Amino acid sequence: MTEMTRALLLCAAVAIAPAPAVGVRMPPGVGPSVRRAPPRSMAVAAPPELSRAEQKERRVKTGQHLKRLAFLSSDPPPDACAVGMRELETMGAEGLAVNVNAHNQAMCLCSGEPAVVERLFGELEARQIENEGSYAALARALTEAGELAKASAAVTRLLRAPHSASERAAALQPKLRTAAPLLRALCASDERGAAVRLWRQLERSGVGFGEAEYAAMLGMLARAGARRQLRRRLDDYVDMWPRPTAEGAALVADAFGGLAGTPAAAHARLRRGAPDAAALRLLSLSDDQLAHVRRVLLDRAQQTDSASADPLLEFAAWLDGRPPFDYVIDGPNVAYYNQNFEGGAFSYRQIAAVMAHLQAGGRRVLLLLPEKYVQEEVPNHTCSSERRNKVAAADLEMLERLRAEGTLYEVPRRVYDDWFWMYASVAAPPAGGGGGGGGGAVAAPRALTRVVSNDAMRDHWVELLPRRFFDRWRAAQILGFSVGAAGGGDGGGDGEQAHEVSIAEPPPYSVEAQRSGDTWHVPVPGAEGEEPSEWLRITVDPPVFGRVARWAEGWQARVAEWLA
């Protein structure tokens, strides 16, 4: 995104920013701390004796002026600024009140003339109606003029303003746009102290950073040889941007690619190429995220029906008393696979085939079935004309055997059975493995319970986890399958024929930015719908003290091994 595009977007955003309430005292702004009287060309607030019709007329006129100011954003800057200032003068001549959104628009249009922008900001500040958009426009104008110290002072005053739940405080809540141009400029100028200080202030204010800001900070820290800070920011980057955009990956590549031939290249290096499959790992959920999913599932069961939470709690206790299962089968999903035809039915043979396939390697497999499917007669939810089916004696014997083995769990009636296999997938605590990805992920493979189901889970992710972590969970633990008749066919019917089963394997590694030792791996997006074929590998040597600590840890481990 070009700087001109960013400026146009800022102008559009501040044009619709809500005007704050008037009459709340603010800290001193740019310029003298003494409040200045409004210039004669600007009218004060509408007198209270105006009739409703007159007040409405003024609101309509103000809206018309705001629209005209918005249209000016596509004009050349000098012309747009001159026309914008005339628009403000016309508003004053018409007796309209000073409008913060109109002033913010004019400040954006005049960003190439910092003196004009400062004067407009002062007019807002004198009335105590400036908002975050006002500060953003002021900081941008000063930054573009190279007055980074003044821009920093303005942003700092905003960040230090008292914040509360009031409407006025909400209007002054800082955003990324408030200081993004200034932050990037400080990084480009290698003003490390000011840039790091501003970054921390924005973090404390709850502001998240974009890819451009991360790339600028990483490049500055790399050039400065600030390895400890650089490694910390790289950790933050892969956490916040596990799947960077093509533009973001290019910015990061440029930030480190420019180090070649400089002293900084001795400690920070960039390589581009195919993914390092040996170093990349399949990421799964952290302990906290697993616990969060369990809580959400129990809460949803409670909200749906207080009685529904009890069976899920009983299932949780049942799992706690057993070794972790390697696989959980979503029974109905497997049984109804390819059965939507006349004569189709709930296929116990498909369930048996999938269980046998999974158990072949000595793995522990749990089958989840709603109670209605463990009776002598079961419903038929296919398009077949038969709405109920008798269960064959052999299938009833199979169910009885699974009960005795403790590998069948019957979900009570009127309880949503998907909750149970979702809960089973997060019930087992992590067993070893450590770090490696953003968001507190743990590296797989480990003691994961995987679910065999073709359920797309479209109606589940919104409340369970943020999208990126839901996708991580699904990729690592939810496995699709297919069942076909041996020798070909789609497996339709439930006769005596053998079945061929195919279970999707989890990917060898997560296509997410992640860390491996002293190297950070960043995927570069490929064509739409294709997996990345190129990755960035950024290696940053640990600081001297970090190396000493590693040497000591390694030495202690060798001594312990020798003593054992």
mmCIF file of N, CA, C and O in Angstrom, residues 315-349:
data_model
loop_
_atom_site.group_PDB
_atom_site.id
_atom_site.type_symbol
_atom_site.label_atom_id
_atom_site.label_comp_id
_atom_site.label_asym_id
_atom_site.label_seq_id
_atom_site.Cartn_x
_atom_site.Cartn_y
_atom_site.Cartn_z
ATOM 1 N N PHE A 315 -19.123 -37.399 30.971
ATOM 2 C CA PHE A 315 -18.195 -37.886 29.952
ATOM 3 C C PHE A 315 -16.765 -37.449 30.280
ATOM 4 O O PHE A 315 -15.811 -38.228 30.131
ATOM 5 N N ALA A 316 -16.622 -36.207 30.739
ATOM 6 C CA ALA A 316 -15.291 -35.720 31.116
ATOM 7 C C ALA A 316 -14.710 -36.567 32.236
ATOM 8 O O ALA A 316 -13.519 -36.937 32.209
ATOM 9 N N ALA A 317 -15.533 -36.891 33.232
ATOM 10 C CA ALA A 317 -15.063 -37.741 34.331
ATOM 11 C C ALA A 317 -14.734 -39.147 33.829
ATOM 12 O O ALA A 317 -13.761 -39.773 34.285
ATOM 13 N N TRP A 318 -15.529 -39.646 32.896
ATOM 14 C CA TRP A 318 -15.283 -40.973 32.319
ATOM 15 C C TRP A 318 -13.931 -41.003 31.611
ATOM 16 O O TRP A 318 -13.163 -41.960 31.731
ATOM 17 N N LEU A 319 -13.611 -39.936 30.864
ATOM 18 C CA LEU A 319 -12.321 -39.862 30.172
ATOM 19 C C LEU A 319 -11.164 -39.769 31.153
ATOM 20 O O LEU A 319 -10.098 -40.361 30.943
ATOM 21 N N ASP A 320 -11.366 -39.001 32.243
ATOM 22 C CA ASP A 320 -10.297 -38.813 33.226
ATOM 23 C C ASP A 320 -9.859 -40.134 33.846
ATOM 24 O O ASP A 320 -8.711 -40.277 34.271
ATOM 25 N N GLY A 321 -10.761 -41.098 33.904
ATOM 26 C CA GLY A 321 -10.424 -42.365 34.530
ATOM 27 C C GLY A 321 -9.795 -43.370 33.597
ATOM 28 O O GLY A 321 -9.611 -44.537 33.979
ATOM 29 N N ARG A 322 -9.434 -42.931 32.368
ATOM 30 C CA ARG A 322 -8.874 -43.843 31.383
ATOM 31 C C ARG A 322 -7.648 -43.242 30.721
ATOM 32 O O ARG A 322 -7.509 -42.027 30.651
ATOM 33 N N PRO A 323 -6.789 -44.106 30.201
ATOM 34 C CA PRO A 323 -5.645 -43.580 29.430
ATOM 35 C C PRO A 323 -6.163 -42.827 28.216
ATOM 36 O O PRO A 323 -7.257 -43.128 27.699
ATOM 37 N N PRO A 324 -5.425 -41.847 27.725
ATOM 38 C CA PRO A 324 -5.893 -41.069 26.565
ATOM 39 C C PRO A 324 -6.129 -41.966 25.349
ATOM 40 O O PRO A 324 -5.409 -42.934 25.125
ATOM 41 N N PHE A 325 -7.151 -41.635 24.600
ATOM 42 C CA PHE A 325 -7.421 -42.336 23.350
ATOM 43 C C PHE A 325 -6.627 -41.677 22.225
ATOM 44 O O PHE A 325 -6.454 -40.456 22.193
ATOM 45 N N ASP A 326 -6.161 -42.501 21.300
ATOM 46 C CA ASP A 326 -5.447 -41.954 20.138
ATOM 47 C C ASP A 326 -6.424 -41.377 19.121
ATOM 48 O O ASP A 326 -6.135 -40.366 18.479
ATOM 49 N N TYR A 327 -7.564 -42.045 18.974
ATOM 50 C CA TYR A 327 -8.560 -41.612 17.996
ATOM 51 C C TYR A 327 -9.955 -41.686 18.604
ATOM 52 O O TYR A 327 -10.249 -42.581 19.400
ATOM 53 N N VAL A 328 -10.804 -40.754 18.191
ATOM 54 C CA VAL A 328 -12.225 -40.777 18.524
ATOM 55 C C VAL A 328 -12.985 -40.752 17.207
ATOM 56 O O VAL A 328 -12.695 -39.935 16.332
ATOM 57 N N ILE A 329 -13.933 -41.664 17.073
ATOM 58 C CA ILE A 329 -14.709 -41.753 15.831
ATOM 59 C C ILE A 329 -16.057 -41.076 16.027
ATOM 60 O O ILE A 329 -16.801 -41.394 16.957
ATOM 61 N N ASP A 330 -16.365 -40.140 15.155
ATOM 62 C CA ASP A 330 -17.687 -39.516 15.098
ATOM 63 C C ASP A 330 -18.607 -40.526 14.415
ATOM 64 O O ASP A 330 -18.746 -40.551 13.187
ATOM 65 N N GLY A 331 -19.235 -41.397 15.221
ATOM 66 C CA GLY A 331 -19.967 -42.549 14.705
ATOM 67 C C GLY A 331 -20.989 -42.244 13.625
ATOM 68 O O GLY A 331 -20.938 -42.825 12.530
ATOM 69 N N PRO A 332 -21.942 -41.327 13.860
ATOM 70 C CA PRO A 332 -22.938 -41.046 12.824
ATOM 71 C C PRO A 332 -22.322 -40.538 11.525
ATOM 72 O O PRO A 332 -22.783 -40.877 10.437
ATOM 73 N N ASN A 333 -21.271 -39.725 11.626
ATOM 74 C CA ASN A 333 -20.644 -39.183 10.425
ATOM 75 C C ASN A 333 -20.040 -40.300 9.578
ATOM 76 O O ASN A 333 -20.117 -40.275 8.347
ATOM 77 N N VAL A 334 -19.428 -41.284 10.239
ATOM 78 C CA VAL A 334 -18.855 -42.422 9.516
ATOM 79 C C VAL A 334 -19.964 -43.334 8.984
ATOM 80 O O VAL A 334 -19.920 -43.789 7.835
ATOM 81 N N ALA A 335 -20.968 -43.609 9.800
ATOM 82 C CA ALA A 335 -22.015 -44.557 9.412
ATOM 83 C C ALA A 335 -22.841 -44.051 8.236
ATOM 84 O O ALA A 335 -23.292 -44.849 7.399
ATOM 85 N N TYR A 336 -23.055 -42.758 8.138
ATOM 86 C CA TYR A 336 -23.881 -42.208 7.062
ATOM 87 C C TYR A 336 -23.059 -41.811 5.829
ATOM 88 O O TYR A 336 -23.607 -41.262 4.869
ATOM 89 N N TYR A 337 -21.768 -42.073 5.838
ATOM 90 C CA TYR A 337 -20.917 -41.707 4.701
ATOM 91 C C TYR A 337 -21.397 -42.430 3.438
ATOM 92 O O TYR A 337 -21.534 -43.659 3.412
ATOM 93 N N ASN A 338 -21.680 -41.685 2.373
ATOM 94 C CA ASN A 338 -22.112 -42.226 1.075
ATOM 95 C C ASN A 338 -23.359 -43.105 1.180
ATOM 96 O O ASN A 338 -23.508 -44.066 0.428
ATOM 97 N N GLN A 339 -24.242 -42.804 2.097
ATOM 98 C CA GLN A 339 -25.460 -43.608 2.267
ATOM 99 C C GLN A 339 -26.721 -42.875 1.815
ATOM 100 O O GLN A 339 -27.824 -43.360 2.058
ATOM 101 N N ASN A 340 -26.550 -41.758 1.156
ATOM 102 C CA ASN A 340 -27.720 -40.960 0.794
ATOM 103 C C ASN A 340 -28.292 -41.421 -0.547
ATOM 104 O O ASN A 340 -28.182 -40.749 -1.577
ATOM 105 N N PHE A 341 -28.888 -42.585 -0.538
ATOM 106 C CA PHE A 341 -29.507 -43.145 -1.727
ATOM 107 C C PHE A 341 -30.640 -44.071 -1.271
ATOM 108 O O PHE A 341 -30.739 -44.428 -0.095
ATOM 109 N N GLU A 342 -31.495 -44.463 -2.184
ATOM 110 C CA GLU A 342 -32.571 -45.382 -1.845
ATOM 111 C C GLU A 342 -31.969 -46.718 -1.411
ATOM 112 O O GLU A 342 -31.207 -47.345 -2.149
ATOM 113 N N GLY A 343 -32.323 -47.134 -0.212
ATOM 114 C CA GLY A 343 -31.726 -48.335 0.354
ATOM 115 C C GLY A 343 -30.556 -48.045 1.281
ATOM 116 O O GLY A 343 -30.028 -48.950 1.930
ATOM 117 N N GLY A 344 -30.129 -46.775 1.338
ATOM 118 C CA GLY A 344 -29.045 -46.410 2.251
ATOM 119 C C GLY A 344 -29.510 -46.490 3.698
ATOM 120 O O GLY A 344 -30.707 -46.411 3.996
ATOM 121 N N ALA A 345 -28.572 -46.647 4.605
ATOM 122 C CA ALA A 345 -28.937 -46.796 6.014
ATOM 123 C C ALA A 345 -27.732 -46.459 6.885
ATOM 124 O O ALA A 345 -26.630 -46.193 6.385
ATOM 125 N N PHE A 346 -27.953 -46.462 8.161
ATOM 126 C CA PHE A 346 -26.892 -46.261 9.140
ATOM 127 C C PHE A 346 -26.003 -47.508 9.084
ATOM 128 O O PHE A 346 -26.432 -48.606 9.453
ATOM 129 N N SER A 347 -24.753 -47.350 8.614
ATOM 130 C CA SER A 347 -23.900 -48.501 8.309
ATOM 131 C C SER A 347 -22.945 -48.820 9.454
ATOM 132 O O SER A 347 -21.912 -48.165 9.630
ATOM 133 N N TYR A 348 -23.258 -49.860 10.213
ATOM 134 C CA TYR A 348 -22.357 -50.310 11.271
ATOM 135 C C TYR A 348 -21.109 -50.940 10.668
ATOM 136 O O TYR A 348 -20.042 -50.935 11.298
ATOM 137 N N ARG A 349 -21.232 -51.500 9.456
ATOM 138 C CA ARG A 349 -20.069 -52.113 8.826
ATOM 139 C C ARG A 349 -19.007 -51.065 8.491
ATOM 140 O O ARG A 349 -17.815 -51.336 8.566
#
